[in-house]
Coordinates of C-alpha atoms and ligand atoms in Angstrom, one line a residue:
M13 CA 9.1 -8.6 -10.4
K14 CA 12.7 -9.3 -11.9
E15 CA 13.9 -5.5 -11.1
F16 CA 12.3 -5.3 -7.8
P17 CA 12.2 -8.7 -6.0
N18 CA 10.6 -7.2 -2.6
L19 CA 7.9 -5.4 -4.5
T20 CA 4.6 -7.0 -5.2
V21 CA 2.1 -5.1 -7.7
T22 CA -1.4 -6.0 -6.0
D23 CA -3.4 -5.6 -9.7
H24 CA -6.6 -7.0 -9.0
P25 CA -9.2 -5.8 -11.3
L26 CA -11.1 -4.1 -8.6
I27 CA -7.9 -2.4 -7.7
Q28 CA -7.2 -1.0 -11.0
H29 CA -10.9 -0.2 -11.7
K30 CA -10.7 2.1 -8.4
L31 CA -7.0 3.5 -9.2
T32 CA -8.2 4.8 -12.4
K33 CA -11.1 6.2 -10.7
L34 CA -8.4 7.6 -8.0
R35 CA -6.5 9.0 -10.7
D36 CA -9.1 10.9 -12.6
R37 CA -8.1 15.0 -11.9
E38 CA -12.4 15.3 -11.8
T39 CA -12.6 12.9 -8.7
P40 CA -14.1 15.0 -6.1
K41 CA -12.4 15.1 -2.4
K42 CA -15.2 12.7 -0.9
L43 CA -15.1 9.8 -3.7
F44 CA -11.0 10.5 -3.0
K45 CA -10.8 9.4 0.3
E46 CA -13.6 6.3 0.1
L47 CA -11.4 5.1 -3.1
V48 CA -8.0 5.5 -1.0
D49 CA -10.0 3.3 1.7
E50 CA -11.3 1.0 -0.4
I51 CA -7.6 0.0 -2.4
T52 CA -6.0 0.3 1.0
L53 CA -8.6 -2.6 2.2
L54 CA -7.6 -4.8 -0.7
L55 CA -3.9 -4.4 -0.1
A56 CA -4.2 -5.2 3.4
Y57 CA -5.8 -8.2 2.7
E58 CA -3.0 -9.3 0.7
V59 CA -0.2 -8.2 3.0
T60 CA -1.7 -9.5 5.9
R61 CA -1.5 -13.0 4.4
E62 CA 1.6 -13.9 6.1
L63 CA 0.1 -13.2 9.9
P64 CA 1.1 -15.9 11.8
L65 CA -1.8 -18.4 13.0
E66 CA -2.0 -20.6 16.1
S67 CA -4.9 -23.7 16.8
V68 CA -7.7 -22.7 18.7
E69 CA -10.5 -24.8 20.5
V70 CA -14.1 -23.7 19.4
D71 CA -17.4 -24.4 20.4
T72 CA -19.6 -24.3 17.5
P73 CA -23.7 -25.0 18.4
L74 CA -23.1 -28.5 17.5
E75 CA -20.1 -29.8 19.0
P76 CA -16.0 -28.7 19.5
T77 CA -13.5 -28.1 17.0
M78 CA -10.2 -26.7 16.1
G79 CA -9.9 -23.7 14.5
K80 CA -6.9 -21.1 14.0
R81 CA -6.6 -17.5 15.2
I82 CA -3.9 -14.8 14.7
S83 CA -0.9 -15.5 17.1
G84 CA 1.9 -13.3 18.5
K85 CA 1.7 -9.8 19.1
K86 CA -0.9 -7.4 17.8
L87 CA -0.1 -6.1 14.5
A88 CA 1.3 -2.4 14.1
V89 CA 0.0 0.3 11.2
V90 CA 2.2 3.5 10.9
P91 CA 1.0 6.3 8.1
I92 CA 2.9 8.6 7.2
L93 CA 1.7 12.0 7.9
R94 CA -0.3 13.3 6.6
A95 CA -1.6 11.0 3.4
G96 CA -0.9 7.8 5.2
L97 CA -3.9 8.9 7.5
G98 CA -6.6 7.8 4.9
M99 CA -5.3 4.7 5.0
V100 CA -5.3 3.8 8.4
E101 CA -8.8 3.1 8.9
A102 CA -9.4 0.3 6.3
V103 CA -6.6 -2.0 8.0
L104 CA -8.5 -1.4 11.7
R105 CA -11.6 -2.5 9.9
L106 CA -9.8 -6.2 8.7
V107 CA -7.5 -6.2 12.2
P108 CA -9.5 -4.2 14.6
S109 CA -6.9 -4.9 17.7
A110 CA -3.7 -3.6 15.5
R111 CA -1.8 -0.8 17.3
V112 CA -1.4 2.5 15.4
G113 CA 1.9 4.6 15.8
H114 CA 2.2 7.9 13.7
V115 CA 5.2 8.8 11.6
G116 CA 5.6 12.7 10.6
L117 CA 7.3 13.6 7.7
Y118 CA 7.2 15.9 4.6
R119 CA 9.0 17.1 2.0
D120 CA 10.9 19.9 1.3
E121 CA 9.5 21.2 -1.7
E122 CA 13.2 22.3 -2.8
T123 CA 15.5 19.4 -1.9
L124 CA 12.7 16.9 -1.8
D125 CA 14.2 15.7 1.5
P126 CA 12.2 14.1 3.7
V127 CA 11.8 16.8 7.1
E128 CA 10.8 14.7 10.2
Y129 CA 8.5 16.3 12.8
Y130 CA 7.1 13.6 14.5
C131 CA 7.5 9.7 15.4
K132 CA 5.4 7.6 18.5
I133 CA 4.8 3.9 17.7
P134 CA 3.7 1.0 19.8
A135 CA 5.3 -0.3 22.4
E136 CA 7.7 -3.9 22.6
P137 CA 8.3 -3.3 18.7
E138 CA 10.3 -6.6 18.8
G139 CA 8.5 -9.2 17.3
R140 CA 5.4 -7.1 16.0
M141 CA 4.6 -6.8 12.0
F142 CA 4.5 -3.3 11.1
I143 CA 2.6 -2.1 8.2
V144 CA 4.1 1.5 7.2
L145 CA 1.1 3.5 5.2
D146 CA 1.7 6.3 2.5
P147 CA -0.3 6.7 -0.4
M148 CA 2.7 8.0 -2.8
L149 CA 6.3 6.3 -3.3
A150 CA 8.1 9.1 -5.2
T151 CA 11.9 9.5 -4.4
G152 CA 11.7 7.3 -1.4
G153 CA 13.0 9.1 0.9
S154 CA 9.9 9.8 3.1
A155 CA 9.5 5.9 2.9
A156 CA 13.2 5.3 3.7
A157 CA 13.2 8.0 6.8
A158 CA 10.0 6.6 8.2
V159 CA 11.6 2.7 8.2
S160 CA 14.8 4.0 9.8
L161 CA 12.8 5.5 12.4
L162 CA 10.9 2.4 13.1
K163 CA 14.1 0.6 12.9
E164 CA 16.1 3.2 15.3
R165 CA 13.4 1.9 17.8
G166 CA 13.7 -1.7 17.8
A167 CA 11.2 -2.6 15.0
R168 CA 12.3 -5.2 12.8
E169 CA 9.5 -6.6 10.5
I170 CA 8.4 -4.0 8.2
R171 CA 6.1 -3.8 5.2
F172 CA 5.7 -0.7 3.4
V173 CA 1.9 -0.7 1.4
C174 CA 1.4 2.5 -1.1
L175 CA -1.4 2.9 -3.6
V176 CA 1.3 4.1 -6.6
A177 CA 5.0 3.9 -6.7
A178 CA 7.4 5.3 -9.0
P179 CA 10.8 3.2 -9.7
E180 CA 12.9 5.5 -8.4
G181 CA 11.0 5.3 -5.3
V182 CA 11.2 1.2 -5.1
R183 CA 14.9 1.4 -5.8
T184 CA 15.5 3.7 -3.0
L185 CA 13.8 2.2 -0.1
S186 CA 15.1 -1.2 -1.5
Q187 CA 18.7 -0.5 -1.2
A188 CA 18.5 1.3 1.8
H189 CA 16.3 -1.4 3.4
P190 CA 16.1 -4.9 1.2
D191 CA 14.6 -6.6 4.0
V192 CA 11.2 -4.7 3.7
S193 CA 8.9 -5.9 1.2
I194 CA 6.8 -3.4 -0.7
W195 CA 3.4 -3.7 -2.1
T196 CA 1.5 -1.5 -4.0
A197 CA -1.7 -1.0 -6.7
S198 CA 0.5 0.1 -9.4
L199 CA 4.0 0.6 -10.5
D200 CA 3.9 3.9 -12.6
R201 CA 6.2 5.0 -14.9
E202 CA 8.6 8.1 -13.9
L203 CA 9.0 11.1 -11.8
N204 CA 8.7 14.4 -13.1
D205 CA 11.4 17.3 -12.2
Q206 CA 9.3 18.4 -9.2
G207 CA 9.3 14.9 -7.5
Y208 CA 5.8 14.0 -8.8
I209 CA 4.9 10.7 -9.8
L210 CA 3.9 10.1 -13.5
P211 CA 0.9 9.7 -14.7
G212 CA 0.7 9.4 -10.6
L213 CA -2.7 11.0 -9.2
G214 CA -1.3 14.4 -8.0
D215 CA -0.7 15.1 -4.6
A216 CA -2.3 12.8 -2.5
G217 CA -2.3 14.9 0.8
D218 CA -3.9 17.8 -0.9
R219 CA -6.8 15.6 -3.0
L220 CA -7.7 13.7 0.3
F221 CA -8.0 16.9 2.7
G222 CA -9.1 19.7 0.2
T223 CA -5.9 21.6 1.0
R224 CA -5.2 23.0 -2.5
Ligands
PRP7 C1 3.8 13.1 0.0 C2 3.6 11.4 0.4 C3 4.6 11.0 1.0 C4 5.6 11.6 0.2 C5 6.2 10.9 -1.0 O1 3.8 13.6 1.4 O2 2.4 11.3 1.0 O3 5.0 11.2 2.2 O4 5.1 13.0 -0.5 O5 7.3 11.3 -1.7 P1 8.7 10.6 -1.3 O6 8.7 9.5 -1.9 O7 9.6 11.9 -2.8 O8 9.5 11.1 0.1 P2 4.3 15.3 1.6 O9 5.5 15.1 1.6 O10 4.0 16.1 0.4 O11 3.6 15.3 2.5 P3 2.1 15.6 3.1 O12 1.7 14.0 3.2 O13 2.1 16.2 4.3 O14 0.9 16.4 2.1
URA8 N1 3.5 12.9 -3.1 C1 2.2 13.1 -3.6 O1 1.3 13.3 -3.2 N2 2.2 12.7 -4.9 C2 3.5 12.4 -6.0 O2 3.0 12.4 -7.1 C3 4.6 12.4 -5.0 C4 4.6 12.6 -3.8

């Protein structure tokens, strides 16, 4: 994408179909959670395409042969609490050995600025691929703050995966962290005055956890 060189919009037909159901205000909580999980899995398949490989010998029932396996340090997935939690299990199904960190941030409803309340990430962050998860990239404040927290603790190779992004959020995250590639199922139109993505899907945390 010309304006956002580090943004990948993964618009596979299955993702688009599931995203439409996710946006639907009539979609109940259980299905919403399942759809977040399924879309994340499809995105994670793409994002992990660049994981490093090494050659390894394997004995088939018939003969020895050479195969490949993921090399290097275990992947780290870091959901931004709360809504990012809904995306973790999908990545772990693809990469069961991945380590899981957590970053707790919420948006101040007045200023829309992120407020940090928790951060715990896997040990030895250097040389480890980090995938930060949050369904929504709105103003970009939460994503940029989460990436800063990871970098302060030594993470260097970071990707950000969301389901819906606003242009404002992509701009903010890209300007703050040009080295971080962003993966999304959709680049939506804009933010409204309350910082919600349009057309978006509403409040992802509330819809996942049934809190409104
Ligand atoms: C939502 C969402 C992101 C953030 C995005 O979380 O899950 O973390 O808003 O907005 P931004 O790009 O403008 O920072 P929220 O702050 O509502 O917290 P919650 O997940 O606990 O509901
Ligand atoms: N957070 C959400 O959950 N939804 C939005 O549209 C914006 C921020």
